[in-house]
PDB file of C-alpha atoms in Angstrom:
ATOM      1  CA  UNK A   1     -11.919   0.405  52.330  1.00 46.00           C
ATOM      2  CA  UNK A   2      -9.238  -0.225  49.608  1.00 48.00           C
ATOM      3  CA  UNK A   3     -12.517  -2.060  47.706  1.00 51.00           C
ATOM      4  CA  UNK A   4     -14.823   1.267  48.127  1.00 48.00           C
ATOM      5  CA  UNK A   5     -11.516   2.741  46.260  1.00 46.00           C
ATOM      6  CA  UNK A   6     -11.282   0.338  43.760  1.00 48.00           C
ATOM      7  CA  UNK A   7     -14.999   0.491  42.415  1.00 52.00           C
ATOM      8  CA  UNK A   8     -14.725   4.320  42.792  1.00 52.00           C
ATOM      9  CA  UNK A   9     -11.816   4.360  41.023  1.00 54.00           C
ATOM     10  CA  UNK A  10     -12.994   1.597  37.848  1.00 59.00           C
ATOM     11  CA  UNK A  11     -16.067   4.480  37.972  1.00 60.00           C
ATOM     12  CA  UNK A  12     -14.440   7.013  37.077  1.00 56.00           C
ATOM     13  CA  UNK A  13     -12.329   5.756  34.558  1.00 63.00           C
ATOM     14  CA  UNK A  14     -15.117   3.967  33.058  1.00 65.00           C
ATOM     15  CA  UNK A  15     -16.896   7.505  33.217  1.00 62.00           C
ATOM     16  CA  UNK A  16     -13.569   8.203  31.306  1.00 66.00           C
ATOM     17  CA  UNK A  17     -13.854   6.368  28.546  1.00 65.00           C
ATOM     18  CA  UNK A  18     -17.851   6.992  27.875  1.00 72.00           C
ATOM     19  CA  UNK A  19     -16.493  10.263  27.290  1.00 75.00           C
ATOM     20  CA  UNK A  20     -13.443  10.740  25.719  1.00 75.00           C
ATOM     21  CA  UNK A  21     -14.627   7.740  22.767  1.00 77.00           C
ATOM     22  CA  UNK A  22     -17.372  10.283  21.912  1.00 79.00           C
ATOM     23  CA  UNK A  23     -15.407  13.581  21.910  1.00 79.00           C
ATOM     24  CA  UNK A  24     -12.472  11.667  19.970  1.00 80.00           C
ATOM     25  CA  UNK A  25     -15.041  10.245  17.441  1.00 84.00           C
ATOM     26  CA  UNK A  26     -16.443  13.702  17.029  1.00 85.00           C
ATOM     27  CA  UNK A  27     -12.967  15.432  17.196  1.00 84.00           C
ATOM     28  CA  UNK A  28     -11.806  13.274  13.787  1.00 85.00           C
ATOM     29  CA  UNK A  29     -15.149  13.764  12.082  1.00 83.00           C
ATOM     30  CA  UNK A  30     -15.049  17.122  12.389  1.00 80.00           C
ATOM     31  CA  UNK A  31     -11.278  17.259  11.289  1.00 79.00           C
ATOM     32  CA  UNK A  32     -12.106  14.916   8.124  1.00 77.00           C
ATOM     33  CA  UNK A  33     -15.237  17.204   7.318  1.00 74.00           C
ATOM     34  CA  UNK A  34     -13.172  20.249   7.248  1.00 70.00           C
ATOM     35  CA  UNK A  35      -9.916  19.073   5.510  1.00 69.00           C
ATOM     36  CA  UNK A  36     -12.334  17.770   2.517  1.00 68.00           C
ATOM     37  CA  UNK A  37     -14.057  21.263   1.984  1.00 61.00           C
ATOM     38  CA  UNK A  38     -13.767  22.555  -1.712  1.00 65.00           C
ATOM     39  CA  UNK A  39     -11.976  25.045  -2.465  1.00 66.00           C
ATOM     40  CA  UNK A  40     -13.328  27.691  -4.297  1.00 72.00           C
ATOM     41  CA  UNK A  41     -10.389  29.438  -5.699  1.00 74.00           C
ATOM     42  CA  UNK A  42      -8.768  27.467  -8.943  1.00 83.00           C
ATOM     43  CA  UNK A  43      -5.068  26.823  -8.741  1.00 82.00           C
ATOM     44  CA  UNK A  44      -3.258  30.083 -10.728  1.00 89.00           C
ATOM     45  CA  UNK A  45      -1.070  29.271 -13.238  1.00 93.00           C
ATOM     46  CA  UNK A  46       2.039  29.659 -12.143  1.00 92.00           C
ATOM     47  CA  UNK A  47       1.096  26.421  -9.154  1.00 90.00           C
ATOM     48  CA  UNK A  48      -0.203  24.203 -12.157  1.00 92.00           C
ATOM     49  CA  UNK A  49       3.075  24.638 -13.593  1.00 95.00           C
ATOM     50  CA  UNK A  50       5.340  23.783 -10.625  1.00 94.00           C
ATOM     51  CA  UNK A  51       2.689  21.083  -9.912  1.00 92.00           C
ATOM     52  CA  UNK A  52       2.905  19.677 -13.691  1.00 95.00           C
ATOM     53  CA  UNK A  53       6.931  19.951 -13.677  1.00 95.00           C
ATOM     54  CA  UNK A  54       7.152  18.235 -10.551  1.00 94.00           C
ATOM     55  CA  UNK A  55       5.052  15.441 -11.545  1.00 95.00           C
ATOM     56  CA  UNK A  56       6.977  14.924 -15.330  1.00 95.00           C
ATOM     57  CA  UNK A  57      10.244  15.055 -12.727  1.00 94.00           C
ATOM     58  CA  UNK A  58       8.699  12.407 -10.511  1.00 94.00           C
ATOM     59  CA  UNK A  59       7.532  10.294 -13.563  1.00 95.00           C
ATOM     60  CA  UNK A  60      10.628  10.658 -15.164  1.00 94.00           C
ATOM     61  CA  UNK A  61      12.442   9.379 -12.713  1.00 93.00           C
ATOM     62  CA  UNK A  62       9.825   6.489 -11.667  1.00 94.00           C
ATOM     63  CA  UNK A  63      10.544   5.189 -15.815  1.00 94.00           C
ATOM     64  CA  UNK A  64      14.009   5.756 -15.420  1.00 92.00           C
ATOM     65  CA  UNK A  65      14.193   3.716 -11.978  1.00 91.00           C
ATOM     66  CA  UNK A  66      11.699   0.581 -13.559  1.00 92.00           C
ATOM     67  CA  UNK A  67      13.276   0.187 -16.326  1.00 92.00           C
ATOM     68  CA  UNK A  68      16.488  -0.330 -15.018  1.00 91.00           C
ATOM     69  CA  UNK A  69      15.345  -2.870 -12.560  1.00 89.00           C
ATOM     70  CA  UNK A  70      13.393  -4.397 -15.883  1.00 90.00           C
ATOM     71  CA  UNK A  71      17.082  -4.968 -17.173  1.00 91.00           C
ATOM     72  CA  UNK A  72      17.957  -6.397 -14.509  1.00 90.00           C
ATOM     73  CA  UNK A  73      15.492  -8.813 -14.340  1.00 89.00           C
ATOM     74  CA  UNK A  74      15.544  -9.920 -17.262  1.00 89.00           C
ATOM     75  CA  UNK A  75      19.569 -10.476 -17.462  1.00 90.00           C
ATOM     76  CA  UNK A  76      18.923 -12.617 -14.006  1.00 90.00           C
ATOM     77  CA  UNK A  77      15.283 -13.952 -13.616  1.00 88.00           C
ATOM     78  CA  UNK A  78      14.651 -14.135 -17.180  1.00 88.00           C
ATOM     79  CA  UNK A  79      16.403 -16.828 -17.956  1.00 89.00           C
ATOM     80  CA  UNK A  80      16.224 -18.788 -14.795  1.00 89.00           C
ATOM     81  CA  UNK A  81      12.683 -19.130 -15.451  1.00 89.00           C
ATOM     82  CA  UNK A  82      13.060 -19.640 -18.743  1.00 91.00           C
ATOM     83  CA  UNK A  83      15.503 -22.956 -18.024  1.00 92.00           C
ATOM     84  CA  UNK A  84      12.885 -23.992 -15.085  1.00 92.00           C
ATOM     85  CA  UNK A  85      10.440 -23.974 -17.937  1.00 93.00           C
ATOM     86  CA  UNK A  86      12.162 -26.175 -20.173  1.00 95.00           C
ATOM     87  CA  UNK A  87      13.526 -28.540 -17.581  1.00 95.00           C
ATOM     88  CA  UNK A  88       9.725 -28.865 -16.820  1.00 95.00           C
ATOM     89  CA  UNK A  89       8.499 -29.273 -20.147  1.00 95.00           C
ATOM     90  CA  UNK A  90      11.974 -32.185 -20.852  1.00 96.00           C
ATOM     91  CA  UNK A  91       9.869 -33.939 -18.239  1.00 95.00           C
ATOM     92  CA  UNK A  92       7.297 -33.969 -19.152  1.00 95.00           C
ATOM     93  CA  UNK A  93       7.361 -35.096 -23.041  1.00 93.00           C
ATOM     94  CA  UNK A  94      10.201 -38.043 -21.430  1.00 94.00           C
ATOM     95  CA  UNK A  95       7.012 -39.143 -19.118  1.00 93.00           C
ATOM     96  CA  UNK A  96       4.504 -38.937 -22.304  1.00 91.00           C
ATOM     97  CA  UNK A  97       7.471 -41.062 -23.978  1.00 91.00           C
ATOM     98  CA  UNK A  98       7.484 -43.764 -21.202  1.00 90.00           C
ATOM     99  CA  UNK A  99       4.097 -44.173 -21.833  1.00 89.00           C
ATOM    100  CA  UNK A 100       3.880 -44.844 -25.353  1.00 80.00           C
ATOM    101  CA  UNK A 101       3.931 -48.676 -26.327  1.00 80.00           C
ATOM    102  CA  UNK A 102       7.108 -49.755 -28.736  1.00 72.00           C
TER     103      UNK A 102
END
């Protein structure tokens, strides 16, 4: 009996899911199609300009935030690399010197 239950049950959630992926798949289509129509009213004026100021306020502060990490970088990294480069390069020309006969 509890195996008559079983199959029944694995039916009907199988029946489940042959439905709800379709009607899920169809639900998001439909929500993507309709959230990309074009609208055919132009922004007024007055939402270009709190659109534009908001933008110059988040671009001003973007510049503001970059270059200060910029600063920072180079008063660290910078010169780390910079000494990593020469150590390398030291190296290298006391290898080239090994190698050239006296």
């Amino acid at each position: 009996m509890s195996i008559v239950f079983f199959k029944a049950k694995r039916r009907h959630e199988d029946l489940k899911v042959k439905i709800l992926v379709p009607f899920l798949v169809i639900t998001v289509f439909s929500l993507l199609v309709a959230a990309c129509g074009n609208s055919s009213t132009p922004l007024d004026a007055g939402t270009r300009q709190r659109i534009d100021s908001t933008a110059a306020a988040q671009i001003r502060l973007a510049r503001e935030e970059l270059d200060s990490l910029c600063k920072l970088q180079q008063k660290t990294v910078l010169p780390r690399l910079v000494d990593s480069i020469k150590q390398k390069r030291v190296r290298e020309i006391q290898e080239q010197l090994k190698t050239v006969p006296k």
